[in-house]
XYZ file of C-alpha atoms in Angstrom:
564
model
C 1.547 23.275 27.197
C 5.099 23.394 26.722
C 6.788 21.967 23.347
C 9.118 19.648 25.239
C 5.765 17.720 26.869
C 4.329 17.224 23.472
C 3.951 13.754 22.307
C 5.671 12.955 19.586
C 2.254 13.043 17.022
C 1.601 16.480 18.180
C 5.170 17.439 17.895
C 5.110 16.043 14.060
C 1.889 18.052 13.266
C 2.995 21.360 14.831
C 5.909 21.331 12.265
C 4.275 19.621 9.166
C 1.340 22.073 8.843
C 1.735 25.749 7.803
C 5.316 26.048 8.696
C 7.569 26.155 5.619
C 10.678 24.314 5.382
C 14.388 25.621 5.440
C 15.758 25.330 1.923
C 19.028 22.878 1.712
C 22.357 25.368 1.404
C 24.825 22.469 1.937
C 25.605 19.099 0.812
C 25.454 16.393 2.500
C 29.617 16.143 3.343
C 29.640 19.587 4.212
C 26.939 19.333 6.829
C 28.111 16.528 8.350
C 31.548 18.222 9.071
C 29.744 21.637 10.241
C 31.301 23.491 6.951
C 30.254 26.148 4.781
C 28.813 25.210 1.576
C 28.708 26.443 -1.485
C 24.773 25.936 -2.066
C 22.638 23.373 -4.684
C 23.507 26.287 -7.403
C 27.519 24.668 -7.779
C 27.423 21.030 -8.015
C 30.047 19.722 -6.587
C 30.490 22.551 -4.205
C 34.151 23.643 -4.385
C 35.093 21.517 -0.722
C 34.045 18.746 -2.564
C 35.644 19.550 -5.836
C 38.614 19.751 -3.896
C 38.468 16.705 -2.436
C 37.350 14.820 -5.108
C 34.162 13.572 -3.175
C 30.612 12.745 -4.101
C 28.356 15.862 -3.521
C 25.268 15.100 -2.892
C 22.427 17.579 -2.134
C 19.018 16.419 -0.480
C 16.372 19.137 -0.871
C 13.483 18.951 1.457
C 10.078 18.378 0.540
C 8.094 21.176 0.564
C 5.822 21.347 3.855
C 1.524 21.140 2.842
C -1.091 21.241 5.033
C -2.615 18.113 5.141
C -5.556 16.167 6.747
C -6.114 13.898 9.618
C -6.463 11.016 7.468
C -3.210 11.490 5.268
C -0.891 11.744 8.211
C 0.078 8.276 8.542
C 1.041 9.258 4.381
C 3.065 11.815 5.769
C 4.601 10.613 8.335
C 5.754 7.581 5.947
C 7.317 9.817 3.200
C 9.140 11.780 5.867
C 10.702 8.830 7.627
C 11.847 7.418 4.115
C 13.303 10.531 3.422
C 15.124 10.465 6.535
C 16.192 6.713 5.773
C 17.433 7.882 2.171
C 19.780 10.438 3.901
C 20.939 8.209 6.303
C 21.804 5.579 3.852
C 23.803 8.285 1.923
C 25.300 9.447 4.690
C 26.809 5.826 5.486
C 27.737 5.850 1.971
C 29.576 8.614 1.988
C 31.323 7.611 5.206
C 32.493 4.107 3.765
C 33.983 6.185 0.968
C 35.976 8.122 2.803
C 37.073 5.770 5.489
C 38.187 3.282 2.164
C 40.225 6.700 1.010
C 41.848 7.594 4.161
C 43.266 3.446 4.542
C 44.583 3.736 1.025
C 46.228 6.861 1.834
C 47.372 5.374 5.049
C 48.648 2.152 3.393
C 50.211 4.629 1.044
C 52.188 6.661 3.476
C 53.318 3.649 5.656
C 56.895 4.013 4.702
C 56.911 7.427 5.611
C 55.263 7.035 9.221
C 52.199 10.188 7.870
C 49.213 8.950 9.518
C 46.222 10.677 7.920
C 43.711 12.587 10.268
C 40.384 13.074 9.438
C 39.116 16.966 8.755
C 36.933 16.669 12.316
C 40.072 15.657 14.299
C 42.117 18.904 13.130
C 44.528 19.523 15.416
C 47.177 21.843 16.293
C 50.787 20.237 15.012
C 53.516 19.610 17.352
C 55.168 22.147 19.099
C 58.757 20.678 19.117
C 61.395 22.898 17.240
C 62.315 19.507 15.425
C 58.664 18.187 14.336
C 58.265 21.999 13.444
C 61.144 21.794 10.777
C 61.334 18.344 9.660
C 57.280 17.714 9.775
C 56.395 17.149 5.843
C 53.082 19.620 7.096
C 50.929 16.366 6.284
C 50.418 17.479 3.017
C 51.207 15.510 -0.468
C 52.932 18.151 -2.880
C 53.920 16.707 -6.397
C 57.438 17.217 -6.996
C 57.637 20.500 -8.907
C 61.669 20.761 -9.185
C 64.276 18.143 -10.272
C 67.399 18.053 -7.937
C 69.605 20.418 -10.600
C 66.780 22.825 -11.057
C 66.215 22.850 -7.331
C 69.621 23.385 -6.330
C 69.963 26.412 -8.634
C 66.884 27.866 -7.496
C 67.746 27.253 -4.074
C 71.019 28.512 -4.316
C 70.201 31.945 -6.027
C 67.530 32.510 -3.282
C 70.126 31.540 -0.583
C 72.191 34.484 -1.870
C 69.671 37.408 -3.218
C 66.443 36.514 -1.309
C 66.648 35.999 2.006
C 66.727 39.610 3.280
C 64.290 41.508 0.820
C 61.842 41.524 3.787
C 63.122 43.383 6.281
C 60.733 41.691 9.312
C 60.823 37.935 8.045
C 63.733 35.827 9.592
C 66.169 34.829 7.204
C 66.928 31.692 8.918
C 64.034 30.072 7.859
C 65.301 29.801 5.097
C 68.294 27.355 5.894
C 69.753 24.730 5.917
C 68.778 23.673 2.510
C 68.084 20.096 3.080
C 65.458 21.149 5.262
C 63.568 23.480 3.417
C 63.771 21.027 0.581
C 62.494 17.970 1.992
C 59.609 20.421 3.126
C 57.215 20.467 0.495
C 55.461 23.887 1.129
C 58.625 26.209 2.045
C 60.623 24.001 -0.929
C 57.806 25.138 -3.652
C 57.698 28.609 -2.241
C 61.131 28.996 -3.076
C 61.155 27.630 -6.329
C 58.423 30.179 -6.700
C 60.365 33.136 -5.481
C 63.577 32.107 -7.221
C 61.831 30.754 -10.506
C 61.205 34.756 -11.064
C 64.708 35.408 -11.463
C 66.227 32.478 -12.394
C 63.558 30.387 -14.548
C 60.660 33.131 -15.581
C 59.168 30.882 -17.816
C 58.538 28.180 -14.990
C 57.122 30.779 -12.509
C 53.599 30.280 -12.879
C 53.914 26.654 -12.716
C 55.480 27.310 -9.674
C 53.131 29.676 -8.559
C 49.684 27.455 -9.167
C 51.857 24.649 -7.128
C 51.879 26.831 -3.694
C 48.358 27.844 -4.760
C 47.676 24.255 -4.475
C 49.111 23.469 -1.483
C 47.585 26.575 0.274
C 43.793 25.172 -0.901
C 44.615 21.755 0.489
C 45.380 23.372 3.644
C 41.903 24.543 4.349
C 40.722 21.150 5.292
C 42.519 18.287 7.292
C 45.021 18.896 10.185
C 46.296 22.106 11.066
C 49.583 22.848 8.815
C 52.868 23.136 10.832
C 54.938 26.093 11.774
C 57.012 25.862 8.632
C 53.988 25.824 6.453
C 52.469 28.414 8.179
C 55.851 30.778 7.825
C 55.895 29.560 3.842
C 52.799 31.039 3.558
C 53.893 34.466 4.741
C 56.655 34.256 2.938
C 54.575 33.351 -0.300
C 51.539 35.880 -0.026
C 54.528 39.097 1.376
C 56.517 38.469 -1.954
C 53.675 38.371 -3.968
C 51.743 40.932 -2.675
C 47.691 38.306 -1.933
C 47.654 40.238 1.064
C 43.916 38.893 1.461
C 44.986 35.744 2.479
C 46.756 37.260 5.851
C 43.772 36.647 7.404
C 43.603 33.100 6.580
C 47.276 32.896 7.797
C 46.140 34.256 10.681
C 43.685 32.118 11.674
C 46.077 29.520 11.669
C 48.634 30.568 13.542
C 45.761 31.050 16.028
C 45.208 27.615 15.959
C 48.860 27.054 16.587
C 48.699 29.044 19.577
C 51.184 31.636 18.213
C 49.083 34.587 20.118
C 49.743 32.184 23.535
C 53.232 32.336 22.806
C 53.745 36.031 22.099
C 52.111 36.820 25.443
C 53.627 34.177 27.721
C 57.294 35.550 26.294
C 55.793 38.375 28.624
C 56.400 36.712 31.519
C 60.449 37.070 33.095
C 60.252 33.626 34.689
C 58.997 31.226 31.707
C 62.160 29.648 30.301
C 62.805 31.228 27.068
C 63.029 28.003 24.529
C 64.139 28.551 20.979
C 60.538 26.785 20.201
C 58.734 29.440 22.701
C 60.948 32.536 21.064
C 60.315 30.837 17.345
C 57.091 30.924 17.485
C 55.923 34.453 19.331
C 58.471 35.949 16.558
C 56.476 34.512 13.822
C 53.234 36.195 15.829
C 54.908 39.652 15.836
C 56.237 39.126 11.731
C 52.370 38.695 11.220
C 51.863 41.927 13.774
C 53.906 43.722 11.323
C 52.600 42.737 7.954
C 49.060 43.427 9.188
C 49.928 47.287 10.535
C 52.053 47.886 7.326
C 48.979 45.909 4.550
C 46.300 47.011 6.434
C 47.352 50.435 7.329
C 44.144 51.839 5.385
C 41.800 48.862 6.542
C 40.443 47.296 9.266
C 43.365 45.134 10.952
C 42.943 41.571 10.939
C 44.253 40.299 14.233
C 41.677 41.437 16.856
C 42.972 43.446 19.999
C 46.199 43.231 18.285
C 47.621 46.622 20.352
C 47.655 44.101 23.804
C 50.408 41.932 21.657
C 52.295 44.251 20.843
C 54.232 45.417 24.058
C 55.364 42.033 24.177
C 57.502 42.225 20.965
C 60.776 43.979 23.420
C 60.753 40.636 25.244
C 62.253 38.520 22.101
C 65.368 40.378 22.252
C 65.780 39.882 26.119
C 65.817 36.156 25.318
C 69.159 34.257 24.856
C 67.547 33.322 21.542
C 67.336 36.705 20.089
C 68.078 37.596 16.044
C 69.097 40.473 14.964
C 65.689 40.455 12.846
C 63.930 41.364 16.538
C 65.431 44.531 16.137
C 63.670 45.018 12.829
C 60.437 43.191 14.557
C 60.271 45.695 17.588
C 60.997 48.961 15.131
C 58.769 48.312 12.206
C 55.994 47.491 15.389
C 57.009 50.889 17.431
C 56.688 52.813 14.082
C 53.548 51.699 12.423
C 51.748 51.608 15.985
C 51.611 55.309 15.786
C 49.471 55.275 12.522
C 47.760 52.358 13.906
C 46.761 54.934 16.813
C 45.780 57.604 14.524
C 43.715 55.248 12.577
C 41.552 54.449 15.619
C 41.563 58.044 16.826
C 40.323 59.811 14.031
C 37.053 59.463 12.482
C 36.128 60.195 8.544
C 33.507 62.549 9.629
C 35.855 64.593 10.756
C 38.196 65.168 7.337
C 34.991 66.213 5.036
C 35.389 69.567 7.899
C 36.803 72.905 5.796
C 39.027 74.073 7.025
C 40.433 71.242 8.909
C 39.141 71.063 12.216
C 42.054 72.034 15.324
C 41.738 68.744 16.785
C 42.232 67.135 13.405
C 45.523 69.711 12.771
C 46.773 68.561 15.951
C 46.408 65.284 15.744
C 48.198 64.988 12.474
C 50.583 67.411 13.494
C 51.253 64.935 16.776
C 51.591 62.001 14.907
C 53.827 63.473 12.219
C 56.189 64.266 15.190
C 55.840 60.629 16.714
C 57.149 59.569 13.495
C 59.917 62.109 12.956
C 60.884 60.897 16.389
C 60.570 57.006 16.019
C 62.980 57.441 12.938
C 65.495 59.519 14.684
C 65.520 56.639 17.650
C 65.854 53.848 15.743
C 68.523 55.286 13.452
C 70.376 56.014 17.060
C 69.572 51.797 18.233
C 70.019 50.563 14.479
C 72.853 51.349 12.131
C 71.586 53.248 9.273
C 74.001 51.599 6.943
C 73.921 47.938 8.212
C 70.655 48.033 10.119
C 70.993 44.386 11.604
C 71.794 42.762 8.058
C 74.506 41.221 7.825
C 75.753 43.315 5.034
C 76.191 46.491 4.457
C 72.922 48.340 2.720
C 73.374 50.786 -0.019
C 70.268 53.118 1.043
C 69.092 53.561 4.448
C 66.047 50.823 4.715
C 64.258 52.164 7.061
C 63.792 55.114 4.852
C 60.649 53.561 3.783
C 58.741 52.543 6.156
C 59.535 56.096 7.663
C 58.222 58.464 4.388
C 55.666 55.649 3.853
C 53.984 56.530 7.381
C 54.446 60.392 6.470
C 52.690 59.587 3.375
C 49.653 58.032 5.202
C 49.660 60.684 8.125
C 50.319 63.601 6.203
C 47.748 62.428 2.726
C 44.674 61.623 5.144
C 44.261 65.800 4.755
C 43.388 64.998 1.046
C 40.120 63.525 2.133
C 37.439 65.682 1.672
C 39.041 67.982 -0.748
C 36.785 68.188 -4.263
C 38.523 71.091 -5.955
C 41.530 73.109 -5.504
C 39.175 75.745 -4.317
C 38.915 73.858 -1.291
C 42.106 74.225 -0.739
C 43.068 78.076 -1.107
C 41.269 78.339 2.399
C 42.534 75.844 3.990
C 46.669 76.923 4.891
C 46.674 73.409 7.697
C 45.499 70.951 4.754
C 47.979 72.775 2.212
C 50.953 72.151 4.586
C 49.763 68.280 5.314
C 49.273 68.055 1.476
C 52.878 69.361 0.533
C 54.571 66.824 3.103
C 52.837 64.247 1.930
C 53.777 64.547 -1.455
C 57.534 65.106 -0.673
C 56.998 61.567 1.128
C 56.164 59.902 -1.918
C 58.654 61.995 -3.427
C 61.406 60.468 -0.925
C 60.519 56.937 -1.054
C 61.052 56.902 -5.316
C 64.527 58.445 -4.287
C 65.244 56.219 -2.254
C 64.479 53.244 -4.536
C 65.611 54.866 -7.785
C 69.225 56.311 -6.248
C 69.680 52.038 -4.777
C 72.119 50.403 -7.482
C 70.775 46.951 -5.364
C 67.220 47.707 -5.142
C 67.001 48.620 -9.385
C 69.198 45.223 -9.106
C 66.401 43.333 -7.800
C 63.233 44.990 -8.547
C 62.288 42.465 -11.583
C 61.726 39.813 -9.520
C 61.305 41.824 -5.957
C 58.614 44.133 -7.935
C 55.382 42.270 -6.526
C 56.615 42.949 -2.873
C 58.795 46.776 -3.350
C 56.557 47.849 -5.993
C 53.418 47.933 -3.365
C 54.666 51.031 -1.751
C 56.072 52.715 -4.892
C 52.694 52.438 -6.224
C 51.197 54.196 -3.036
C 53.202 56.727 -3.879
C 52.541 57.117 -7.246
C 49.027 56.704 -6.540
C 49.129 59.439 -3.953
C 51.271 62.275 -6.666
C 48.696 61.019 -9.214
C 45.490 62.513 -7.436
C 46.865 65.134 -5.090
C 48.628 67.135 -8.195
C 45.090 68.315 -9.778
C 43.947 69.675 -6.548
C 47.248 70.792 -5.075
C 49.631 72.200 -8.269
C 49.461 75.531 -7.772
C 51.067 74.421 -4.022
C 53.682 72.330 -5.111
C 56.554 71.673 -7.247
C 54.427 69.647 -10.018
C 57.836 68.893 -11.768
C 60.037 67.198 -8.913
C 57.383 65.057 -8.731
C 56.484 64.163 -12.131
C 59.781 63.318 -12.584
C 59.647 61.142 -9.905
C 56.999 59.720 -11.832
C 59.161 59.036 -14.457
C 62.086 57.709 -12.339
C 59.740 55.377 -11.272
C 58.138 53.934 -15.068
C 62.176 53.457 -15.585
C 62.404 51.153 -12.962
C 59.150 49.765 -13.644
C 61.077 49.386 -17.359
C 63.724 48.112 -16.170
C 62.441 45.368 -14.322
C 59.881 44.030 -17.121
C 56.705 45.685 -16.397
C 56.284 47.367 -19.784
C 52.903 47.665 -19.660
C 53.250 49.645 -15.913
C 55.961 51.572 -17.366
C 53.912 52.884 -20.300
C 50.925 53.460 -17.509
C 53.140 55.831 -15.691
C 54.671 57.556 -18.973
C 50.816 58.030 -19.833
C 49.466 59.837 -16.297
C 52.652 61.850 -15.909
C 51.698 63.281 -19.830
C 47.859 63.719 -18.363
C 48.696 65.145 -15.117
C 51.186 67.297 -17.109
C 48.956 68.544 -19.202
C 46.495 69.626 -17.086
C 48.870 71.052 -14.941
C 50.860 72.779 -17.431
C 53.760 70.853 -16.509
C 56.369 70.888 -19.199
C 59.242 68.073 -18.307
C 62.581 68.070 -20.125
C 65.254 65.524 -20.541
C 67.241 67.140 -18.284
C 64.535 66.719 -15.127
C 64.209 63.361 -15.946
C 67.493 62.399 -15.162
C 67.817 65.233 -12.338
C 64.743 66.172 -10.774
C 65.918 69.579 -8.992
C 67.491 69.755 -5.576
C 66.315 67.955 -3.065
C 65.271 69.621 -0.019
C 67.720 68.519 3.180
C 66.497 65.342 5.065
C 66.619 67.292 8.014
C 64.464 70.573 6.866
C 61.772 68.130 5.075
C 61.156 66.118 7.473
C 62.135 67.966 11.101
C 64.703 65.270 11.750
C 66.594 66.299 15.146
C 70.376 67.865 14.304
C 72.208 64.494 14.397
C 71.739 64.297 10.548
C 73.114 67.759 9.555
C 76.115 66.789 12.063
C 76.887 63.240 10.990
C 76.703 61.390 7.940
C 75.384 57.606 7.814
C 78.579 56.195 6.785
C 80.499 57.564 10.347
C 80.857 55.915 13.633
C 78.029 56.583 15.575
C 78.996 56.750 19.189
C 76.324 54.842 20.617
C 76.837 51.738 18.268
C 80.037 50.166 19.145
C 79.185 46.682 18.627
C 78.539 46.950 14.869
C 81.575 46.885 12.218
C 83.275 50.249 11.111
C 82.209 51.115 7.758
C-alpha cells in the first residue's frame, strides 16, 4: 500500500515506532525564515544575537516503541508538543511584528519603511535611489561634522586612486557619500588611518557592524554594495568577496554586465554603473584569488563583455584600467585551469608543462607591451601624472605566479641541478619579486602612502617576499642571493617606515636566516644599492619599444593624453 493512502493512525504509527527522530539544529526564528543556525550548543545562536531576538530551541522527544494501548498517550504528548511550538511561534511573531511598527513609527520622518528578512528584495535600480538610498540600514553616527570633513577631505585628495580598478567617482560629491551611512563610515575608516590612527579601530568595528547587519533584511543598495569593496580591497578581508558577491548577484549586476553586450540596449549611466561594478569585482577576484578557486562561477563568459563599457557614451577612464587588469590576469586565470598539480611533482618538468609556462610567460610579456602602447605609462588614465609605471605590478606580479608555479614539487636543491627548464622559471620568478620591491621602494608617492595604504600594497609585496623567502634555500647556488636579500631589506624599510615595526623586524630576521644559510654576507653599501639591475627589456623579453623610447616621451599612438 502506498504511504500517501495510509490513514492517518497508520501514518502516526509508521513514524512513532522504531524510527528515531532528527535532532533540532535550529531555533525556532531561524527555521521559520529557512536560515542556517547555529545549533542548541550557542544559545542565542549568533542571527539571533544579532538581532536581539528570543532564541528558543524545541528539542524533540525521543521516538520509543510503544504499545497499542499507550497510543492515544502518544498521540496526546505529540499534539501538545506541536501546540507548545505553535504557541511560541505566534509569540515570536507578535514580537517582531511590535519591533518592526516601532521601527516604522521611528523612521516616519525619514519615509524608511522596514521590510521584513522574508521579503528581501533587490533595491532600486534608479541611478538616484542608488546614491541617495540610506541602504535601509541604521548606522550610529561615528564622525562629528569637523572630524568628518577632515577625514573626508584628506581621502578626497590622497585616496581615491590607490586602487587602480575601483572608480574614483564614487567617491564624490561629498554630501552624498556622507549622508550615506555605509560609504560615509568606510571613509572615515580609510582616512582615520592617516589622519586620526587612534580612532581607526573604532572606525573599523563600525563598518564591521554595518556589514553583519547586512546579512539579514533587504538587499543593501548599490552604494553599499561598492562600500563594501572598497572596505574589504583596502583592508585586505578578501574572504568576504564572496559575500559581496552574492549580493551583487542579487542586484542583478551579472544581468547587467552581459546585457551591456548587446549594441542595441540603450547604454544608461545606471546600466554602465552597474556592469562596471560587476567587472571591478571580476578583477579583484582574478587578482585575490589567483592561487584559489575563483568565486564568481563561469566568470570567463563575463568577461568579454568588459570592452563594451568603453563603447558606451558613459565610459571612465577607469574602463581602461577595468578591461587591462581583466585581459592580463585572464591569462593566469587560463593557466590555472589548464594545468593540473599532478603534473608539477614531474622531474624534470614535463614538455607540456615547459611549454605551457613558457606560453603564458609570453602572453604576459605581450599584454604589458599592448597596454603600455593603449595606456600611457606615465599617466595611465589618472588624472595625474604617476611617478612609477603602475601597471608594473600587476605585470611582475603575474610573472611571479607563472614563472614560481615551477617551485612546486621541488624538496631540495638537488632537485634542481637536473632540472635546467625549472631553474630558468625559478630565476624569473625571483627577478619578479625582485621588480615589484623596485618598483615600490624607487616611488617617492608610494613610500608616501604606504602607512596607511600598507593593508592593500603590502599584499603583493608580501607575495614577493614570501616567494624570495622559500625559493633562496633551494635555488642559491642559481641566483644572485644578494640582489634579492637586499630587496628584502628595501622592503622591512618601508615596512619601517610606514609603522609596521614588528613586520620590519620579521623581514630584518629571515633576510639574517636566509643569509646565513646561504652564506650571504650583505653590506651597507647593498642595502642602499642592490647591484645593477638587469634592463627591463632583457629580463623580461619586452618587444624593442622600451630600449627605443623612454616613458616620459610622446608616444605616437597616444595623442589625446597631455605632453609630459
Amino acid at each position: 500500500m502506498e504511504i500517501g493512502t495510509l490513514p492517518a493512525y497508520d501514518l502516526y504509527h509508521k513514524f512513532s515506532h522504531g524510527i528515531k527522530s532528527r535532532s533540532l539544529s535550529a531555533c525556532l526564528r531561524c527555521r521559520r525564515q529557512k536560515l542556517k543556525c547555529g545549533g542548541p550548543s550557542k544559545i542565542p545562536c549568533q542571527r539571533c544575537r544579532v538581532s536581539n531576538a528570543e532564541c528558543v530551541f524545541v528539542p524533540p522527544k525521543a521516538a520509543q516503541p510503544v504499545s497499542a494501548g499507550s497510543d492515544i498517550e502518544a498521540k496526546t504528548a505529540l499534539l501538545q508538543q506541536r501546540l507548545d511550538l505553535v504557541e511560541r511561534e505566534l509569540r515570536l511573531e507578535i514580537e517582531n511584528l511590535r519591533a518592526e511598527v516601532a521601527r516604522s513609527s521611528h523612521n516616519s520622518n525619514t519615509g524608511f519603511s522596514p521590510t521584513l528578512p522574508s521579503q528581501r528584495e533587490p533595491a532600486a535600480l534608479s541611478v538616484a535611489e542608488t546614491y541617495i538610498s540610506s541602504s535601509n540600514i541604521d548606522s550610529p553616527i561615528i564622525a562629528t561634522d569637523s572630524e568628518w570633513d577632515e577625514l573626508y577631505e584628506f581621502f578626497f585628495t590622497n585616496c581615491r586612486t590607490v586602487v587602480s580598478v575601483i572608480d574614483d567617482q564614487l567617491y564624490s560629491p561629498g554630501e552624498t557619500v556622507k549622508n550615506h551611512p555605509f560609504m560615509s563610515a568606510v571613509i572615515c575608516a580609510i582616512a582615520s588611518r592617516a589622519v586620526r590612527p587612534a580612532k581607526y579601530q573604532e572606525y573599523v568595528a563600525a563598518v564591521d557592524k554595518l556589514i553583519t547587519h547586512t546579512f539579514q533584511g533587504p538587499v543593501p543598495d548599490l552604494l553599499a554594495l561598492q562600500a563594501m569593496i572598497v572596505f574589504v580591497t583596502w583592508t585586505g578581508r578578501t574572504r568576504l568577496i564572496g559575500y559581496i558577491v552574492s549580493v551583487a548577484t542579487e542586484l542583478k549586476l551579472h544581468e547587467a554586465a552581459i546585457i551591456i553586450g548587446d549594441q542595441e540596449t540603450e547604454y544608461t549611466p545606471d546600466l554602465v554603473g552597474r556592469a562596471r561594478t560587476w567587472f571591478t569585482l571580476c578583477c579583484l577576484d582574478l587578482q585575490t584569488n589567483i592561487s584559489r578557486p575563483f568565486v564568481i562561477n563561469n566568470m570567463r563568459d563575463y568577461l568579454p563583455y568588459a570592452k563594451y563599457i568603453a563603447m558606451s557614451p558613459h565610459h571612465r577612464p577607469v574602463d581602461d584600467r577595468i578591461r587591462a587588469y581583466i585581459k592580463g590576469f585572464t591569462i593566469t586565470g587560463d593557466l590555472k585551469r589548464q594545468l593540473k598539480s599532478s603534473q608539477l611533482t614531474a622531474n624534470p618538468l614535463l614538455q607540456e608543462v615547459v611549454d605551457l609556462f613558457t606560453s603564458s610567460d609570453e602572453l604576459v610579456d605581450q599584454w604589458f607591451h599592448e597596454i603600455n602602447n593603449n595606456i600611457h605609462p606615465l599617466y595611465q588614465t589618472f588624472p595625474e601624472r604617476q611617478d612609477r609605471n603602475r601597471l608594473l605590478m600587476p605585470f611582475a606580479f603575474m610573472k611571479l605566479y607563472i614563472n614560481g608555479l615551477a617551485l612546486q614539487g621541488v624538496g631540495s636543491a638537488e632537485d634542481l641541478s637536473s632540472d635546467p627548464a625549472r631553474i630558468e622559471f625559478i630565476q624569473r620568478a625571483l627577478d619578479s619579486a625582485s621588480l615589484m620591491i623596485q618598483t615600490q621602494y624607487e616611488s617617492h608617492e608610494f613610500r608616501r602612502s604606504f602607512h596607511y595604504t600598507m593593508d592593500y600594497f603590502g599584499t603583493p609585496t608580501y607575495y614577493a617576499i614570501s616567494f624570495i623567502f622559500k625559493a633562496l634555500p633551494l635555488a642559491y647556488n642559481f641566483v644572485d642571493s644578494q640582489r634579492l636579500l637586499a630587496r628584502v631589506r628595501q622592503a622591512a624599510q618601508m615596512f619601517q617606515q610606514g609603522g609596521a615595526l614588528d613586520a620590519a623586524n620579521e623581514l630584518r630576521q629571515g633576510v639574517d636566516r636566509i643569509g646565513a644559510l646561504t652564506q650571504t654576507v650583505l653590506s651597507p653599501e647593498s642595502l642602499e644599492n642592490p647591484g645593477a639591475e638587469i634592463p627591463l627589456n632583457i629580463l623580461f623579453d619586452i618587444p624593442s619599444f622600451i630600449d627605443e623610447m623612454a616613458w616620459d616621451d610622446d608616444f605616437p599612438t597616444l595623442g589625446m593624453f597631455p605632453s609630459v
